[in-house]
Amino acid sequence: MKPMGPVPAGFASIDGELAIGGQKTGDLAAKGTPLFVYDRAMLDARVADLRAAMPERLAVHYAMKANPFPPLLAHMAGLVDGFDIASGGELRLALEAGMAAGRISFAGPGKDDGELEAAIAAGVTLNTESAAEIRRALAIGERLGVAPRLAIRVNPVFDIKGSGMKMGGGAKPFGVDAELVPPLAREIAHSGAQWRGFHIYAGSQALDADAVIATQAATLALAGDLAEQAGVDVPHCNLGGGFGIPYFPGDTPLDLAQVGAALDDAFRALPDRLAETQFAIELGRYLVGEAGVYLTRVIDVKRSHGEIFAVTDGGLHHQLAASGNFGTVVRRNYPVAVANRFGEAAMESEQTIVGRLCTPLDLLANKVALPEIRAGDLVAIFCAGAYGASASPSAFLGHGPARELLV
Amino acid sequence: MKPMGPVPAGFASIDGELAIGGQKTGDLAAKGTPLFVYDRAMLDARVADLRAAMPERLAVHYAMKANPFPPLLAHMAGLVDGFDIASGGELRLALEAGMAAGRISFAGPGKDDGELEAAIAAGVTLNTESAAEIRRALAIGERLGVAPRLAIRVNPVFDIKGSGMKMGGGAKPFGVDAELVPPLAREIAHSGAQWRGFHIYAGSQALDADAVIATQAATLALAGDLAEQAGVDVPHCNLGGGFGIPYFPGDTPLDLAQVGAALDDAFRALPDRLAETQFAIELGRYLVGEAGVYLTRVIDVKRSHGEIFAVTDGGLHHQLAASGNFGTVVRRNYPVAVANRFGEAAMESEQTIVGRLCTPLDLLANKVALPEIRAGDLVAIFCAGAYGASASPSAFLGHGPARELLV
């Protein structure tokens, strides 16, 4: 038997069935599986909890790469203060979702001229990633007769301790090395462009409040130092993200109150150069990850050499991360349940849940303790709201993409 | 400096530019990057070499999951003896490509009723994966008034030694454990269905001829034993695939002549039950992998803490496997070149090539020896013909899919 991650708080059952947004999963799945279901009320609650814990001064941005499903984006546009985007495609979706261009910022190490032009024309802030990109943006702004809104993405020398994904610390393709930032900040501020400040992103998926607090403190110190060295004020500073969610056995939620209190203290002790700065955090996974569930129907249950395999109509073509093939070295089990018998006791034998793809990589839950699975059962894989549908190879083996539903 | 895999044989340059199918890559890329280019002549040569080395009696099937690009499929339909498919979606593409239904076989542990029905109605052979699936297929055949063409996929107790991906050996969701096969084979043979024989797939991506030969011998022995135990003849036997291609430093090509000679010997010593059997091998990657190149344009070249990063307009959303995030534990470098200066000497400093995605996972070539890369250069990533475009999360971060081109 292998453990699995904790089922996120807030999921109830109706008549023994897992419910999402007050609806039975069987009803949600009636029009076809596999599907992703995202719970609007859980999105609302997550943003509300975050705002309650964080200083009022901190703006909350949604990093839409986590989940760009248009109905979810439209809902998030009404909840948060801005969107962070990573491509021209995301720019279009963000605007279509109703987010004002002035509240969108665009990071990414490989923005092409077409993307820069679309963003500058729309009035989106560019988190610029190199001297060459700054000069391309200035030239495009001149050509368009628009003052581009330019911030600098800084490559910090620190990263979040225990972070799931390191984005800072040492040589990186992201952002500008801190020591090169001051002259570039001055260049932008004196160029006629709108100088917007800094974007400092040190890592993601951290569950340790102390690590997040230390990183935020280092980020504020770095922003203050760079502003001082450059001799510029900082209209806006994106402190990055990094708030993680529990996926795996032993993971515990981030202590939001602790992080918020420390940030509140830090905001009371800012240097002069940051006195008027508008701060933001940029969260993707933290806002939407736990609000999503991937539902897949069991097609066959078979035994092989004494082991039980439940074969579903889903797989890694929809939920690559849950199969352990995206950004993880050692595969561990996401939280999983038999949705139509939610809360029922586990059988004695371990069971393995696989996707329908003809590859041993397509493993959704390895040797877990669950109620006895039968053909026709509905399997729920939790923590599917972020980096699921859009971060999986949906064309692989020709089964097509999953349905998505916001309830 | 880290090594990279060997550039596949057969790529030439024209005026110092990498050429594919006799065309300069700069011309091929003129209408936009990133793109995958597949070389028709290399596909032809690969199938011809394979046929020359293998016994005439062996049919060659293409496992279209490796690359389902419609123009490539249409070309392959004229070259090989059959297609192996893994979904209802692949069935439609295979038929559209002009492959006769009678030469298509369908494997996959999670075939749903709709897929079974479409395959049975079309006259496709089902490589059945469980007793339950056999009974579903028989019931659907009865309802349709069609005798389904049924083979049994066997889960062998052996796998290919040194295989890149184990598909047999021990408990598996694929196929029927060997000891359960004989009664099921009898059940099919006496059911009124068309009994088609066995599908025995023990692994993939093997480069060691001795390992492949040992596996083929074991596969033939198993097929003979199962036929004898079941008391049935075997009209058709799919021996699986497993022929690998060199991707990484130190990889050398499979010795095809050695494999062919051993199989020829084995075919001369078949048991009576296999005397009339039509044998096939099922190859995907081996037929198409080396004929494809992924071309991506350099947007920016930057230095960070002394290291050089070339940021391209491509990334893991098109070539997930090359980034090391699909089925590999330790990331190694695929063969890579600067296409517009193909064959030019490497600069002294190592360079790292990344995709445009805002994640440290998006690494295309780590610290490699290449000519000095400049913005505007075209980077070629080889071995992109299989498990590239269709096996990558093309929606991730909203840049959209790559173009594909058969030349």
PDB file of N, CA, C and O in Angstrom, chain A residues 126-136 138 150-155 175-198 226-227 229-233, chain B residues 300 302-303:
ATOM      1  N   LEU A 126       4.826  45.199 -19.384  1.00  0.00           N
ATOM      2  CA  LEU A 126       5.786  44.151 -19.730  1.00  0.00           C
ATOM      3  C   LEU A 126       6.783  43.987 -18.602  1.00  0.00           C
ATOM      4  O   LEU A 126       7.458  44.951 -18.226  1.00  0.00           O
ATOM      5  N   ASN A 127       6.876  42.794 -18.062  1.00  0.00           N
ATOM      6  CA  ASN A 127       7.974  42.474 -17.158  1.00  0.00           C
ATOM      7  C   ASN A 127       9.135  42.045 -18.046  1.00  0.00           C
ATOM      8  O   ASN A 127       9.208  40.899 -18.478  1.00  0.00           O
ATOM      9  N   THR A 128      10.015  42.977 -18.331  1.00  0.00           N
ATOM     10  CA  THR A 128      11.055  42.725 -19.330  1.00  0.00           C
ATOM     11  C   THR A 128      12.135  41.824 -18.748  1.00  0.00           C
ATOM     12  O   THR A 128      12.442  41.875 -17.556  1.00  0.00           O
ATOM     13  N   GLU A 129      12.719  41.020 -19.634  1.00  0.00           N
ATOM     14  CA  GLU A 129      13.596  39.952 -19.162  1.00  0.00           C
ATOM     15  C   GLU A 129      15.040  40.097 -19.614  1.00  0.00           C
ATOM     16  O   GLU A 129      15.880  39.262 -19.287  1.00  0.00           O
ATOM     17  N   SER A 130      15.348  41.137 -20.395  1.00  0.00           N
ATOM     18  CA  SER A 130      16.740  41.347 -20.825  1.00  0.00           C
ATOM     19  C   SER A 130      16.870  42.746 -21.385  1.00  0.00           C
ATOM     20  O   SER A 130      15.868  43.392 -21.735  1.00  0.00           O
ATOM     21  N   ALA A 131      18.115  43.195 -21.489  1.00  0.00           N
ATOM     22  CA  ALA A 131      18.376  44.505 -22.098  1.00  0.00           C
ATOM     23  C   ALA A 131      17.876  44.526 -23.536  1.00  0.00           C
ATOM     24  O   ALA A 131      17.290  45.503 -23.999  1.00  0.00           O
ATOM     25  N   ALA A 132      18.089  43.414 -24.242  1.00  0.00           N
ATOM     26  CA  ALA A 132      17.658  43.367 -25.645  1.00  0.00           C
ATOM     27  C   ALA A 132      16.139  43.500 -25.738  1.00  0.00           C
ATOM     28  O   ALA A 132      15.618  44.180 -26.629  1.00  0.00           O
ATOM     29  N   GLU A 133      15.428  42.860 -24.810  1.00  0.00           N
ATOM     30  CA  GLU A 133      13.964  42.945 -24.874  1.00  0.00           C
ATOM     31  C   GLU A 133      13.487  44.369 -24.572  1.00  0.00           C
ATOM     32  O   GLU A 133      12.556  44.866 -25.200  1.00  0.00           O
ATOM     33  N   ILE A 134      14.158  45.021 -23.625  1.00  0.00           N
ATOM     34  CA  ILE A 134      13.798  46.414 -23.308  1.00  0.00           C
ATOM     35  C   ILE A 134      13.949  47.277 -24.555  1.00  0.00           C
ATOM     36  O   ILE A 134      13.076  48.073 -24.895  1.00  0.00           O
ATOM     37  N   ARG A 135      15.042  47.073 -25.271  1.00  0.00           N
ATOM     38  CA  ARG A 135      15.277  47.909 -26.462  1.00  0.00           C
ATOM     39  C   ARG A 135      14.285  47.582 -27.573  1.00  0.00           C
ATOM     40  O   ARG A 135      13.814  48.477 -28.267  1.00  0.00           O
ATOM     41  N   ARG A 136      13.944  46.316 -27.709  1.00  0.00           N
ATOM     42  CA  ARG A 136      12.908  45.978 -28.700  1.00  0.00           C
ATOM     43  C   ARG A 136      11.584  46.642 -28.323  1.00  0.00           C
ATOM     44  O   ARG A 136      10.872  47.175 -29.177  1.00  0.00           O
ATOM     45  N   LEU A 138      11.096  49.355 -26.510  1.00  0.00           N
ATOM     46  CA  LEU A 138      11.159  50.807 -26.708  1.00  0.00           C
ATOM     47  C   LEU A 138      11.005  51.150 -28.191  1.00  0.00           C
ATOM     48  O   LEU A 138      10.288  52.094 -28.549  1.00  0.00           O
ATOM     49  N   LEU A 150       6.761  49.543 -18.772  1.00  0.00           N
ATOM     50  CA  LEU A 150       7.858  48.587 -18.614  1.00  0.00           C
ATOM     51  C   LEU A 150       8.298  48.438 -17.167  1.00  0.00           C
ATOM     52  O   LEU A 150       8.645  49.407 -16.495  1.00  0.00           O
ATOM     53  N   ALA A 151       8.284  47.189 -16.717  1.00  0.00           N
ATOM     54  CA  ALA A 151       8.920  46.823 -15.446  1.00  0.00           C
ATOM     55  C   ALA A 151      10.111  45.934 -15.787  1.00  0.00           C
ATOM     56  O   ALA A 151      10.256  45.485 -16.925  1.00  0.00           O
ATOM     57  N   ILE A 152      10.959  45.688 -14.818  1.00  0.00           N
ATOM     58  CA  ILE A 152      12.071  44.767 -15.028  1.00  0.00           C
ATOM     59  C   ILE A 152      11.862  43.531 -14.163  1.00  0.00           C
ATOM     60  O   ILE A 152      11.607  43.648 -12.955  1.00  0.00           O
ATOM     61  N   ARG A 153      11.933  42.393 -14.801  1.00  0.00           N
ATOM     62  CA  ARG A 153      11.941  41.158 -14.023  1.00  0.00           C
ATOM     63  C   ARG A 153      13.365  40.921 -13.554  1.00  0.00           C
ATOM     64  O   ARG A 153      14.296  40.847 -14.351  1.00  0.00           O
ATOM     65  N   VAL A 154      13.514  40.804 -12.244  1.00  0.00           N
ATOM     66  CA  VAL A 154      14.836  40.659 -11.648  1.00  0.00           C
ATOM     67  C   VAL A 154      15.100  39.178 -11.389  1.00  0.00           C
ATOM     68  O   VAL A 154      14.234  38.458 -10.877  1.00  0.00           O
ATOM     69  N   ASN A 155      16.280  38.719 -11.736  1.00  0.00           N
ATOM     70  CA  ASN A 155      16.712  37.372 -11.349  1.00  0.00           C
ATOM     71  C   ASN A 155      17.395  37.487 -10.001  1.00  0.00           C
ATOM     72  O   ASN A 155      18.537  37.923  -9.910  1.00  0.00           O
ATOM     73  N   GLY A 175      14.543  36.796 -16.321  1.00  0.00           N
ATOM     74  CA  GLY A 175      14.841  38.078 -15.733  1.00  0.00           C
ATOM     75  C   GLY A 175      16.264  38.547 -15.981  1.00  0.00           C
ATOM     76  O   GLY A 175      17.031  37.946 -16.724  1.00  0.00           O
ATOM     77  N   VAL A 176      16.582  39.654 -15.305  1.00  0.00           N
ATOM     78  CA  VAL A 176      17.877  40.318 -15.448  1.00  0.00           C
ATOM     79  C   VAL A 176      18.627  40.127 -14.135  1.00  0.00           C
ATOM     80  O   VAL A 176      18.061  40.344 -13.063  1.00  0.00           O
ATOM     81  N   ASP A 177      19.880  39.711 -14.214  1.00  0.00           N
ATOM     82  CA  ASP A 177      20.681  39.566 -12.988  1.00  0.00           C
ATOM     83  C   ASP A 177      20.645  40.885 -12.206  1.00  0.00           C
ATOM     84  O   ASP A 177      20.765  41.969 -12.785  1.00  0.00           O
ATOM     85  N   ALA A 178      20.507  40.749 -10.895  1.00  0.00           N
ATOM     86  CA  ALA A 178      20.250  41.932 -10.067  1.00  0.00           C
ATOM     87  C   ALA A 178      21.265  43.052 -10.313  1.00  0.00           C
ATOM     88  O   ALA A 178      20.889  44.228 -10.411  1.00  0.00           O
ATOM     89  N   GLU A 179      22.549  42.713 -10.479  1.00  0.00           N
ATOM     90  CA  GLU A 179      23.556  43.776 -10.596  1.00  0.00           C
ATOM     91  C   GLU A 179      23.439  44.563 -11.913  1.00  0.00           C
ATOM     92  O   GLU A 179      23.977  45.652 -12.026  1.00  0.00           O
ATOM     93  N   LEU A 180      22.727  44.006 -12.882  1.00  0.00           N
ATOM     94  CA  LEU A 180      22.553  44.709 -14.157  1.00  0.00           C
ATOM     95  C   LEU A 180      21.294  45.567 -14.175  1.00  0.00           C
ATOM     96  O   LEU A 180      21.037  46.296 -15.140  1.00  0.00           O
ATOM     97  N   VAL A 181      20.494  45.476 -13.114  1.00  0.00           N
ATOM     98  CA  VAL A 181      19.182  46.123 -13.129  1.00  0.00           C
ATOM     99  C   VAL A 181      19.247  47.646 -13.015  1.00  0.00           C
ATOM    100  O   VAL A 181      18.557  48.351 -13.769  1.00  0.00           O
ATOM    101  N   PRO A 182      20.061  48.217 -12.086  1.00  0.00           N
ATOM    102  CA  PRO A 182      19.965  49.682 -11.893  1.00  0.00           C
ATOM    103  C   PRO A 182      20.151  50.510 -13.168  1.00  0.00           C
ATOM    104  O   PRO A 182      19.308  51.385 -13.446  1.00  0.00           O
ATOM    105  N   PRO A 183      21.198  50.254 -13.984  1.00  0.00           N
ATOM    106  CA  PRO A 183      21.298  51.102 -15.183  1.00  0.00           C
ATOM    107  C   PRO A 183      20.125  50.908 -16.147  1.00  0.00           C
ATOM    108  O   PRO A 183      19.689  51.865 -16.804  1.00  0.00           O
ATOM    109  N   LEU A 184      19.602  49.684 -16.215  1.00  0.00           N
ATOM    110  CA  LEU A 184      18.463  49.471 -17.110  1.00  0.00           C
ATOM    111  C   LEU A 184      17.215  50.180 -16.587  1.00  0.00           C
ATOM    112  O   LEU A 184      16.410  50.707 -17.363  1.00  0.00           O
ATOM    113  N   ALA A 185      17.049  50.188 -15.271  1.00  0.00           N
ATOM    114  CA  ALA A 185      15.899  50.899 -14.686  1.00  0.00           C
ATOM    115  C   ALA A 185      15.987  52.386 -15.005  1.00  0.00           C
ATOM    116  O   ALA A 185      14.993  53.017 -15.388  1.00  0.00           O
ATOM    117  N   ARG A 186      17.185  52.934 -14.880  1.00  0.00           N
ATOM    118  CA  ARG A 186      17.364  54.356 -15.235  1.00  0.00           C
ATOM    119  C   ARG A 186      17.084  54.584 -16.716  1.00  0.00           C
ATOM    120  O   ARG A 186      16.428  55.552 -17.092  1.00  0.00           O
ATOM    121  N   GLU A 187      17.572  53.665 -17.536  1.00  0.00           N
ATOM    122  CA  GLU A 187      17.364  53.810 -18.989  1.00  0.00           C
ATOM    123  C   GLU A 187      15.867  53.868 -19.305  1.00  0.00           C
ATOM    124  O   GLU A 187      15.414  54.710 -20.087  1.00  0.00           O
ATOM    125  N   ILE A 188      15.109  52.977 -18.680  1.00  0.00           N
ATOM    126  CA  ILE A 188      13.661  52.978 -18.925  1.00  0.00           C
ATOM    127  C   ILE A 188      13.027  54.266 -18.395  1.00  0.00           C
ATOM    128  O   ILE A 188      12.243  54.925 -19.091  1.00  0.00           O
ATOM    129  N   ALA A 189      13.411  54.631 -17.164  1.00  0.00           N
ATOM    130  CA  ALA A 189      12.772  55.789 -16.539  1.00  0.00           C
ATOM    131  C   ALA A 189      13.011  57.065 -17.337  1.00  0.00           C
ATOM    132  O   ALA A 189      12.175  57.975 -17.336  1.00  0.00           O
ATOM    133  N   HIS A 190      14.137  57.115 -18.055  1.00  0.00           N
ATOM    134  CA  HIS A 190      14.463  58.326 -18.824  1.00  0.00           C
ATOM    135  C   HIS A 190      14.166  58.199 -20.300  1.00  0.00           C
ATOM    136  O   HIS A 190      14.526  59.058 -21.087  1.00  0.00           O
ATOM    137  N   SER A 191      13.507  57.129 -20.677  1.00  0.00           N
ATOM    138  CA  SER A 191      13.309  56.863 -22.108  1.00  0.00           C
ATOM    139  C   SER A 191      12.012  57.431 -22.641  1.00  0.00           C
ATOM    140  O   SER A 191      11.773  57.420 -23.839  1.00  0.00           O
ATOM    141  N   GLY A 192      11.148  57.862 -21.774  1.00  0.00           N
ATOM    142  CA  GLY A 192       9.810  58.240 -22.232  1.00  0.00           C
ATOM    143  C   GLY A 192       8.814  57.111 -22.073  1.00  0.00           C
ATOM    144  O   GLY A 192       7.616  57.297 -22.232  1.00  0.00           O
ATOM    145  N   ALA A 193       9.310  55.907 -21.763  1.00  0.00           N
ATOM    146  CA  ALA A 193       8.404  54.811 -21.431  1.00  0.00           C
ATOM    147  C   ALA A 193       7.820  55.047 -20.039  1.00  0.00           C
ATOM    148  O   ALA A 193       8.323  55.874 -19.274  1.00  0.00           O
ATOM    149  N   GLN A 194       6.742  54.338 -19.726  1.00  0.00           N
ATOM    150  CA  GLN A 194       6.224  54.394 -18.360  1.00  0.00           C
ATOM    151  C   GLN A 194       6.977  53.381 -17.506  1.00  0.00           C
ATOM    152  O   GLN A 194       6.850  52.188 -17.707  1.00  0.00           O
ATOM    153  N   TRP A 195       7.751  53.881 -16.573  1.00  0.00           N
ATOM    154  CA  TRP A 195       8.514  52.997 -15.692  1.00  0.00           C
ATOM    155  C   TRP A 195       7.564  52.418 -14.643  1.00  0.00           C
ATOM    156  O   TRP A 195       6.924  53.152 -13.893  1.00  0.00           O
ATOM    157  N   ARG A 196       7.491  51.072 -14.606  1.00  0.00           N
ATOM    158  CA  ARG A 196       6.488  50.429 -13.743  1.00  0.00           C
ATOM    159  C   ARG A 196       7.081  49.743 -12.527  1.00  0.00           C
ATOM    160  O   ARG A 196       6.352  49.332 -11.644  1.00  0.00           O
ATOM    161  N   GLY A 197       8.403  49.516 -12.514  1.00  0.00           N
ATOM    162  CA  GLY A 197       8.986  48.913 -11.316  1.00  0.00           C
ATOM    163  C   GLY A 197       9.550  47.520 -11.523  1.00  0.00           C
ATOM    164  O   GLY A 197      10.079  47.210 -12.589  1.00  0.00           O
ATOM    165  N   PHE A 198       9.408  46.669 -10.502  1.00  0.00           N
ATOM    166  CA  PHE A 198      10.102  45.371 -10.505  1.00  0.00           C
ATOM    167  C   PHE A 198       9.151  44.180 -10.419  1.00  0.00           C
ATOM    168  O   PHE A 198       8.064  44.264  -9.824  1.00  0.00           O
ATOM    169  N   LEU A 226      17.761  47.986  -5.149  1.00  0.00           N
ATOM    170  CA  LEU A 226      17.840  48.282  -6.578  1.00  0.00           C
ATOM    171  C   LEU A 226      17.301  49.678  -6.872  1.00  0.00           C
ATOM    172  O   LEU A 226      17.862  50.414  -7.688  1.00  0.00           O
ATOM    173  N   ALA A 227      16.200  50.035  -6.188  1.00  0.00           N
ATOM    174  CA  ALA A 227      15.628  51.372  -6.396  1.00  0.00           C
ATOM    175  C   ALA A 227      16.624  52.444  -5.967  1.00  0.00           C
ATOM    176  O   ALA A 227      16.809  53.458  -6.646  1.00  0.00           O
ATOM    177  N   GLN A 229      19.945  52.137  -5.712  1.00  0.00           N
ATOM    178  CA  GLN A 229      21.086  52.163  -6.650  1.00  0.00           C
ATOM    179  C   GLN A 229      20.718  52.844  -7.961  1.00  0.00           C
ATOM    180  O   GLN A 229      21.513  53.536  -8.568  1.00  0.00           O
ATOM    181  N   ALA A 230      19.484  52.596  -8.418  1.00  0.00           N
ATOM    182  CA  ALA A 230      19.061  53.181  -9.692  1.00  0.00           C
ATOM    183  C   ALA A 230      18.664  54.643  -9.529  1.00  0.00           C
ATOM    184  O   ALA A 230      18.624  55.391 -10.506  1.00  0.00           O
ATOM    185  N   GLY A 231      18.328  55.025  -8.296  1.00  0.00           N
ATOM    186  CA  GLY A 231      17.841  56.383  -8.078  1.00  0.00           C
ATOM    187  C   GLY A 231      16.449  56.599  -8.646  1.00  0.00           C
ATOM    188  O   GLY A 231      16.127  57.670  -9.144  1.00  0.00           O
ATOM    189  N   VAL A 232      15.635  55.548  -8.616  1.00  0.00           N
ATOM    190  CA  VAL A 232      14.266  55.680  -9.139  1.00  0.00           C
ATOM    191  C   VAL A 232      13.279  55.255  -8.055  1.00  0.00           C
ATOM    192  O   VAL A 232      13.612  54.473  -7.165  1.00  0.00           O
ATOM    193  N   ASP A 233      12.079  55.787  -8.139  1.00  0.00           N
ATOM    194  CA  ASP A 233      11.003  55.260  -7.307  1.00  0.00           C
ATOM    195  C   ASP A 233      10.442  54.004  -7.986  1.00  0.00           C
ATOM    196  O   ASP A 233      10.761  53.716  -9.135  1.00  0.00           O
TER     197      ASP A 233
ATOM    198  N   ASP B 300      16.194  35.591 -28.141  1.00  0.00           N
ATOM    199  CA  ASP B 300      17.075  36.403 -27.297  1.00  0.00           C
ATOM    200  C   ASP B 300      18.249  35.530 -26.865  1.00  0.00           C
ATOM    201  O   ASP B 300      18.097  34.317 -26.684  1.00  0.00           O
ATOM    202  N   LYS B 302      21.065  35.716 -23.791  1.00  0.00           N
ATOM    203  CA  LYS B 302      21.388  36.512 -22.612  1.00  0.00           C
ATOM    204  C   LYS B 302      22.397  35.792 -21.741  1.00  0.00           C
ATOM    205  O   LYS B 302      22.561  34.573 -21.818  1.00  0.00           O
ATOM    206  N   ARG B 303      23.078  36.569 -20.941  1.00  0.00           N
ATOM    207  CA  ARG B 303      24.025  36.012 -19.983  1.00  0.00           C
ATOM    208  C   ARG B 303      23.455  36.178 -18.591  1.00  0.00           C
ATOM    209  O   ARG B 303      22.884  37.215 -18.263  1.00  0.00           O
TER     210      ARG B 303
END
